[in-house]
Short mmCIF file of C-alpha atoms in Angstrom, two decimals:
data_model
loop_
_atom_site.label_atom_id
_atom_site.label_comp_id
_atom_site.label_asym_id
_atom_site.label_seq_id
_atom_site.Cartn_x
_atom_site.Cartn_y
_atom_site.Cartn_z
CA MET A 809 59.19 38.48 71.19
CA SER A 810 57.03 35.39 70.94
CA GLU A 811 57.90 32.51 73.25
CA TYR A 812 56.38 30.38 70.52
CA GLN A 813 59.44 30.97 68.33
CA LEU A 814 61.72 30.06 71.23
CA ASN A 815 59.86 26.79 71.75
CA LYS A 816 59.84 26.13 68.03
CA LEU A 817 63.63 26.29 67.95
CA LEU A 818 63.93 24.03 71.01
CA PHE A 819 61.43 21.57 69.56
CA MET A 820 63.49 21.36 66.36
CA LEU A 821 66.69 20.74 68.33
CA ALA A 822 65.04 18.20 70.64
CA GLY A 823 63.84 16.32 67.57
CA GLN A 824 67.48 15.99 66.55
CA HIS A 825 68.27 14.68 70.04
CA LYS A 826 70.65 17.56 70.45
CA MET A 827 71.97 17.77 74.03
CA VAL A 828 74.22 20.74 74.65
CA ASP A 829 75.56 23.13 77.29
CA SER A 830 74.81 26.14 75.15
CA LEU A 831 73.87 27.11 71.63
CA SER A 832 75.54 29.28 69.01
CA GLU A 833 74.41 31.07 65.87
CA GLU A 834 75.30 27.88 64.00
CA ASP A 835 72.29 26.24 65.66
CA GLU A 836 69.92 28.09 63.32
CA LEU A 837 69.11 30.82 65.84
CA GLY A 838 68.79 33.21 62.92
CA SER A 839 65.95 31.17 61.44
CA TYR A 840 63.64 32.06 64.32
CA GLU A 841 62.28 35.42 65.48
CA LEU A 842 64.02 35.62 68.84
CA SER A 843 64.56 38.57 71.15
CA GLN A 844 68.09 39.47 72.22
CA ASP A 845 67.18 38.27 75.71
CA GLU A 846 66.17 34.89 74.33
CA LYS A 847 69.30 34.62 72.20
CA ASP A 848 71.50 35.50 75.15
CA ALA A 849 69.87 32.86 77.36
CA LEU A 850 70.26 30.24 74.62
CA LYS A 851 73.92 31.08 74.08
CA LYS A 852 74.61 30.94 77.82
CA GLY A 853 72.56 27.80 78.34
CA ASP A 854 70.76 29.71 81.09
CA THR A 855 67.96 27.23 81.82
CA ILE A 856 66.35 29.34 84.53
CA ARG A 857 66.18 32.42 82.32
CA LEU A 858 64.78 30.32 79.48
CA TYR A 859 62.08 29.05 81.83
CA GLU A 860 61.26 32.63 82.83
CA LEU A 861 61.04 33.57 79.16
CA GLY A 862 58.42 30.90 78.55
CA ALA A 863 60.42 28.00 77.17
CA ASN A 864 58.67 24.70 77.84
CA PRO A 865 60.59 23.00 80.69
CA TYR A 866 60.46 19.60 79.01
CA LEU A 867 62.19 21.08 75.96
CA ILE A 868 64.69 22.92 78.17
CA ARG A 869 65.68 19.67 79.82
CA ARG A 870 65.88 17.78 76.55
CA VAL A 871 68.13 20.27 74.79
CA PHE A 872 70.22 21.48 77.73
CA ARG A 873 70.48 18.08 79.44
CA PRO A 874 74.19 18.57 80.38
CA ARG A 875 73.16 21.63 82.42
CA PHE A 876 71.27 19.43 84.87
CA LYS A 877 73.19 17.56 87.55
CA VAL A 878 70.71 14.67 87.55
CA MET B 907 30.10 -6.80 76.83
CA GLY B 908 33.82 -6.70 77.57
CA ASP B 909 35.48 -7.06 80.92
CA ILE B 910 38.12 -4.91 82.57
CA VAL B 911 40.48 -7.57 83.86
CA ALA B 912 43.34 -5.42 85.17
CA GLY B 913 43.87 -1.90 86.48
CA MET B 914 47.44 -0.70 86.92
CA LEU B 915 49.18 2.55 87.79
CA THR B 916 52.89 3.13 87.34
CA SER B 917 55.38 5.94 87.17
CA HIS B 918 57.67 6.48 84.24
CA ALA B 919 61.00 8.28 84.04
CA PRO B 920 63.81 7.92 81.51
CA LEU B 921 66.42 7.45 84.21
CA ILE B 922 64.75 4.24 85.41
CA THR B 923 66.22 2.45 82.40
CA ALA B 924 68.87 4.95 81.32
CA LYS B 925 70.73 5.05 84.62
CA PRO B 926 69.34 2.36 86.90
CA VAL B 927 72.54 1.89 88.86
CA VAL B 928 72.81 5.51 90.02
CA SER B 929 69.90 4.85 92.39
CA ASP B 930 70.17 3.31 95.83
CA PRO B 931 70.33 -0.48 95.25
CA GLN B 932 67.72 -1.24 97.90
CA GLN B 933 65.31 1.38 96.60
CA ARG B 934 65.82 0.10 93.07
CA SER B 935 65.30 -3.49 94.11
CA ARG B 936 62.06 -2.71 95.95
CA PHE B 937 60.74 -0.62 93.07
CA LEU B 938 61.56 -3.17 90.37
CA ALA B 939 60.07 -5.94 92.51
CA GLY B 940 56.79 -4.04 92.22
CA PHE B 941 57.05 -4.09 88.44
CA ASP B 942 57.74 -7.81 88.59
CA VAL B 943 54.59 -8.50 90.59
CA LEU B 944 52.57 -6.26 88.28
CA ARG B 945 53.87 -8.10 85.20
CA GLN B 946 52.90 -11.46 86.68
CA ARG B 947 49.40 -10.23 87.48
CA LEU B 948 48.99 -8.72 84.03
CA GLU B 949 50.03 -12.00 82.43
CA HIS B 950 47.64 -13.89 84.70
CA ALA B 951 44.80 -11.55 83.65
CA ARG B 952 45.32 -12.57 79.97
CA PRO B 953 44.06 -9.34 78.38
CA ASP B 954 43.18 -9.14 74.70
CA VAL B 955 43.82 -5.38 74.66
CA LEU B 956 45.85 -3.04 76.87
CA VAL B 957 44.68 0.57 77.07
CA VAL B 958 47.57 2.81 78.08
CA PHE B 959 46.80 6.26 79.48
CA ALA B 960 49.99 8.24 79.04
CA ASN B 961 51.27 11.57 77.76
CA ASP B 962 53.41 12.88 74.97
CA HIS B 963 56.60 14.71 75.99
CA LEU B 964 56.54 16.97 72.92
CA GLN B 965 58.10 14.28 70.74
CA ASN B 966 54.91 13.83 68.70
CA PHE B 967 53.00 17.06 69.19
CA PHE B 968 54.05 20.69 69.17
CA LEU B 969 52.39 23.93 70.19
CA ASN B 970 51.00 24.46 66.69
CA ASN B 971 48.49 21.67 67.35
CA ILE B 972 48.24 20.07 70.79
CA PRO B 973 45.38 17.66 71.39
CA ALA B 974 43.92 17.61 74.89
CA TYR B 975 43.28 13.89 74.31
CA CYS B 976 44.55 11.77 71.46
CA ILE B 977 43.76 8.12 70.76
CA GLY B 978 46.46 6.12 69.02
CA MET B 979 44.92 4.42 66.02
CA ALA B 980 47.90 2.67 64.46
CA GLU B 981 48.78 -0.90 63.52
CA SER B 982 51.85 -0.61 65.73
CA TYR B 983 53.93 1.87 67.70
CA GLU B 984 57.60 2.58 68.21
CA ALA B 985 58.06 1.99 71.94
CA PRO B 986 60.73 3.12 72.23
CA SER B 987 61.57 4.77 68.94
CA LYS B 988 65.17 4.69 67.73
CA GLY B 989 65.64 8.24 69.00
CA GLY B 990 64.05 7.43 72.35
CA ALA B 991 66.20 4.33 72.68
CA THR B 992 69.35 6.45 72.48
CA PHE B 993 68.65 8.00 75.86
CA LEU B 994 66.43 5.33 77.44
CA LYS B 995 69.18 2.75 76.88
CA ILE B 996 66.72 0.01 76.01
CA PRO B 997 66.38 -1.53 72.53
CA PRO B 998 64.01 0.11 70.06
CA ARG B 999 61.03 -2.06 69.23
CA ARG B 1000 57.55 -2.03 67.76
CA VAL B 1001 54.55 -2.81 69.92
CA PRO B 1002 51.34 -3.97 68.22
CA GLY B 1003 48.32 -1.66 68.17
CA ALA B 1004 44.61 -2.46 68.13
CA LYS B 1005 43.54 -0.19 65.31
CA ALA B 1006 39.92 -1.29 64.88
CA TRP B 1007 39.35 -1.22 68.64
CA ALA B 1008 40.82 2.27 68.80
CA GLN B 1009 38.60 3.51 65.98
CA SER B 1010 35.51 2.15 67.70
CA LEU B 1011 36.54 3.93 70.88
CA LEU B 1012 37.17 7.13 68.96
CA GLU B 1013 33.78 7.09 67.25
CA ALA B 1014 31.96 6.18 70.44
CA GLY B 1015 33.74 9.10 72.08
CA TRP B 1016 32.54 11.51 69.44
CA GLU B 1017 28.98 10.21 69.93
CA ALA B 1018 29.33 10.72 73.68
CA GLY B 1019 30.70 14.25 73.40
CA PHE B 1020 34.44 13.57 73.74
CA ASP B 1021 36.23 15.21 70.83
CA PHE B 1022 39.28 12.96 70.85
CA ALA B 1023 41.98 13.56 68.29
CA TYR B 1024 43.55 10.51 66.74
CA SER B 1025 46.95 9.62 65.38
CA GLN B 1026 48.10 6.80 63.13
CA GLU B 1027 51.76 7.36 63.97
CA LEU B 1028 53.13 7.84 67.45
CA GLU B 1029 56.61 7.34 68.81
CA PHE B 1030 57.00 6.70 72.47
CA TRP B 1031 59.72 7.54 74.93
CA ASP B 1032 59.65 6.74 78.64
CA ASP B 1033 55.91 7.59 78.80
CA VAL B 1034 54.85 4.23 77.35
CA SER B 1035 58.12 2.42 76.71
CA VAL B 1036 59.45 2.24 80.27
CA PRO B 1037 56.40 0.59 81.86
CA LEU B 1038 55.97 -1.75 78.88
CA HIS B 1039 59.66 -2.67 79.00
CA PHE B 1040 58.99 -4.20 82.40
CA LEU B 1041 55.36 -5.29 81.99
CA MET B 1042 55.40 -6.69 78.49
CA PRO B 1043 58.94 -7.80 77.62
CA ARG B 1044 57.74 -9.77 74.57
CA ALA B 1045 55.37 -7.09 73.14
CA THR B 1046 52.51 -9.55 72.90
CA ILE B 1047 49.41 -7.56 73.88
CA PRO B 1048 48.00 -5.01 71.39
CA ILE B 1049 47.85 -1.56 72.94
CA VAL B 1050 45.54 1.43 72.56
CA PRO B 1051 47.29 4.59 73.78
CA ILE B 1052 45.16 7.44 75.06
CA LEU B 1053 47.38 10.49 75.38
CA THR B 1054 46.44 13.43 77.59
CA ASN B 1055 48.22 16.74 77.38
CA CYS B 1056 50.14 16.88 80.67
CA VAL B 1057 53.14 18.93 79.54
CA ALA B 1058 52.10 21.97 77.50
CA PRO B 1059 49.78 24.26 79.49
CA PRO B 1060 46.97 25.06 79.40
CA LEU B 1061 46.15 21.46 80.32
CA PRO B 1062 42.69 19.88 80.43
CA PRO B 1063 41.38 19.84 83.99
CA PRO B 1064 41.84 16.63 86.03
CA ARG B 1065 38.08 16.27 86.50
CA ARG B 1066 37.79 15.89 82.73
CA SER B 1067 40.16 12.91 82.89
CA TYR B 1068 37.77 11.37 85.42
CA ARG B 1069 34.94 11.58 82.90
CA VAL B 1070 37.14 10.13 80.16
CA GLY B 1071 37.81 7.10 82.37
CA ALA B 1072 34.10 6.60 83.05
CA PHE B 1073 33.45 6.81 79.32
CA VAL B 1074 36.12 4.19 78.57
CA ARG B 1075 34.55 1.87 81.16
CA GLU B 1076 31.12 2.31 79.56
CA PHE B 1077 32.59 1.69 76.11
CA ILE B 1078 34.21 -1.56 77.25
CA GLN B 1079 31.08 -2.74 79.01
CA THR B 1080 28.62 -1.87 76.26
CA LYS B 1081 30.44 -1.82 72.92
CA CYS B 1082 33.13 -4.47 73.17
CA PRO B 1083 32.49 -8.10 72.22
CA LYS B 1084 31.22 -10.38 74.96
CA GLY B 1085 34.07 -11.81 76.95
CA GLN B 1086 36.72 -9.47 75.55
CA ARG B 1087 39.36 -8.91 78.20
CA VAL B 1088 40.73 -5.38 78.56
CA ALA B 1089 43.53 -4.18 80.83
CA LEU B 1090 44.06 -0.54 81.81
CA LEU B 1091 47.38 1.11 82.60
CA GLY B 1092 47.94 4.68 83.79
CA SER B 1093 51.54 5.88 83.36
CA GLY B 1094 53.01 8.96 85.02
CA GLY B 1095 53.76 10.88 88.23
CA ILE B 1096 53.99 11.01 91.07
CA SER B 1097 55.89 14.13 92.21
CA HIS B 1098 58.75 15.34 90.06
CA SER B 1099 59.95 18.52 88.42
CA VAL B 1100 61.38 18.45 84.92
CA GLY B 1101 63.33 21.30 83.39
CA THR B 1102 62.05 23.91 85.85
CA PRO B 1103 64.21 25.76 88.39
CA GLU B 1104 63.01 23.08 90.87
CA THR B 1105 64.26 20.17 88.78
CA GLY B 1106 65.02 17.22 91.03
CA LYS B 1107 62.55 18.17 93.75
CA ILE B 1108 60.42 15.29 95.04
CA ASN B 1109 57.60 15.69 97.58
CA PRO B 1110 57.04 12.40 99.44
CA HIS B 1111 54.24 13.98 101.51
CA PHE B 1112 52.28 14.78 98.37
CA ASP B 1113 53.02 11.32 96.99
CA GLN B 1114 51.73 9.65 100.14
CA ARG B 1115 48.58 11.76 100.06
CA ILE B 1116 47.96 10.63 96.49
CA LEU B 1117 48.70 6.99 97.34
CA GLU B 1118 46.37 7.08 100.32
CA TRP B 1119 43.55 8.22 98.04
CA VAL B 1120 44.51 5.50 95.59
CA ARG B 1121 44.42 2.90 98.41
CA GLN B 1122 40.90 4.08 99.23
CA GLY B 1123 39.88 4.08 95.58
CA LYS B 1124 39.19 7.80 95.68
CA GLY B 1125 39.81 8.74 92.10
CA ASP B 1126 37.37 11.59 92.60
CA ALA B 1127 39.74 13.13 95.17
CA LEU B 1128 42.57 13.12 92.64
CA ALA B 1129 40.22 14.56 90.04
CA ALA B 1130 39.32 17.43 92.38
CA LEU B 1131 42.93 18.63 92.45
CA SER B 1132 43.56 21.84 90.55
CA HIS B 1133 46.40 22.42 88.13
CA GLU B 1134 47.90 24.91 90.60
CA GLU B 1135 47.74 22.51 93.57
CA ILE B 1136 49.45 19.77 91.60
CA GLU B 1137 52.11 22.12 90.25
CA LYS B 1138 52.88 23.50 93.71
CA GLU B 1139 52.93 20.18 95.56
CA GLY B 1140 53.82 17.64 92.89
CA GLY B 1141 55.81 19.70 90.39
CA ASN B 1142 55.13 19.91 86.68
CA GLY B 1143 55.65 16.15 86.41
CA GLY B 1144 52.84 15.67 88.93
CA GLN B 1145 50.46 16.86 86.22
CA GLU B 1146 50.81 13.36 84.78
CA LEU B 1147 48.38 12.19 87.46
CA ARG B 1148 45.87 12.88 84.70
CA ASN B 1149 46.93 9.45 83.43
CA TRP B 1150 46.06 7.73 86.71
CA ILE B 1151 42.66 9.34 87.16
CA PRO B 1152 40.86 7.63 84.24
CA VAL B 1153 42.01 4.19 85.39
CA LEU B 1154 40.59 4.89 88.83
CA SER B 1155 37.30 6.22 87.48
CA ALA B 1156 37.01 3.26 85.10
CA LEU B 1157 37.18 0.91 88.09
CA PRO B 1158 34.76 2.19 90.73
CA GLY B 1159 34.78 0.11 93.88
CA HIS B 1160 38.40 -0.86 93.37
CA LYS B 1161 41.16 -0.04 95.83
CA GLY B 1162 44.81 0.40 95.14
CA GLU B 1163 47.37 -2.08 96.38
CA VAL B 1164 50.60 -0.11 96.42
CA LEU B 1165 53.20 -2.67 95.38
CA SER B 1166 56.04 -0.19 95.70
CA TYR B 1167 56.72 3.46 96.30
CA GLU B 1168 60.16 5.02 96.42
CA PRO B 1169 61.20 8.67 96.26
CA VAL B 1170 64.33 8.24 94.15
CA PRO B 1171 66.38 11.45 93.97
CA GLU B 1172 68.72 10.01 91.34
CA TRP B 1173 65.72 9.44 89.04
CA ILE B 1174 64.27 12.83 90.14
CA THR B 1175 60.90 11.16 90.71
CA GLY B 1176 58.69 9.70 93.40
CA VAL B 1177 57.99 6.39 91.68
CA ALA B 1178 55.13 4.01 92.46
CA ILE B 1179 53.59 0.77 91.23
CA VAL B 1180 49.91 0.07 91.99
CA TRP B 1181 47.53 -2.80 91.29
CA LEU B 1182 43.82 -2.07 91.55
CA THR B 1183 41.73 -4.73 93.16
CA MET B 1184 37.98 -5.07 93.73
CA SER B 1185 37.21 -4.29 97.34
#
């Protein structure tokens, strides 16, 4: 699936200054064309997997800020 | 004919203002002392306009339309915006712009072959707000932001930033009113990794190599770095050196006086403050 859709979701959440450990279906995941792999990584808050899947690292850090120790 | 009256390079990072006290007190004191000296010199230079080379962090632009270079052409800017202030922990405020100046620069750029984008509304986070928080506490000098894409690859090559800086110098020297005083600030770097599996990694060796070139006024050496070299040695945040390069190329013959450099793990960044002086 397109990493563009993944980044689009993260961009939307970052714009809301959302900072979370993980996401759920309530976070509008269904509004974006995401692969199961992408959905799983989002729901786990797996920042490394998201990076591997092409999520922009600046958006990863913004949205999943609690996942980072510093 | 305008004059470039100040050349400055600084790092930015949200944690500098968001969590200052998590850093080592001595490191913090030395680093902030550098900002203090830089602020005094900027005030002494009495600029009419401050050109700020910085980068968006995907708060203004998204992948549906990313400008390689964008000139801010607004009456004023949110620096920081209300949203940015929530995590920068500094008050939101508006900083004046220099709209007519920016439009002249934009049009001169198009004539010279630089297809700058422009924006009449930009909100800033640490990119612009953190250095200005320390350098311009009263928001007195109108700014012209020139944003380079440093965060959403593919990025414009560093050597292109070198040519942008030379163009800005020529614009100031040939198109600006006689006696107009212009200051230049490059905001970003040095080594840091943001949101990648290497988040938190700092490379003081890379930082010192960059600072040595800066001391020697070798902007061309920075411009010769490839995207891959920067990414490997300086992390994805090191790509922000694109904001330092145009200041160096706009001031040939100048050498960098490194007022402070500290690799601060708690701010996940090798942070530096540099004043450029005619050698």
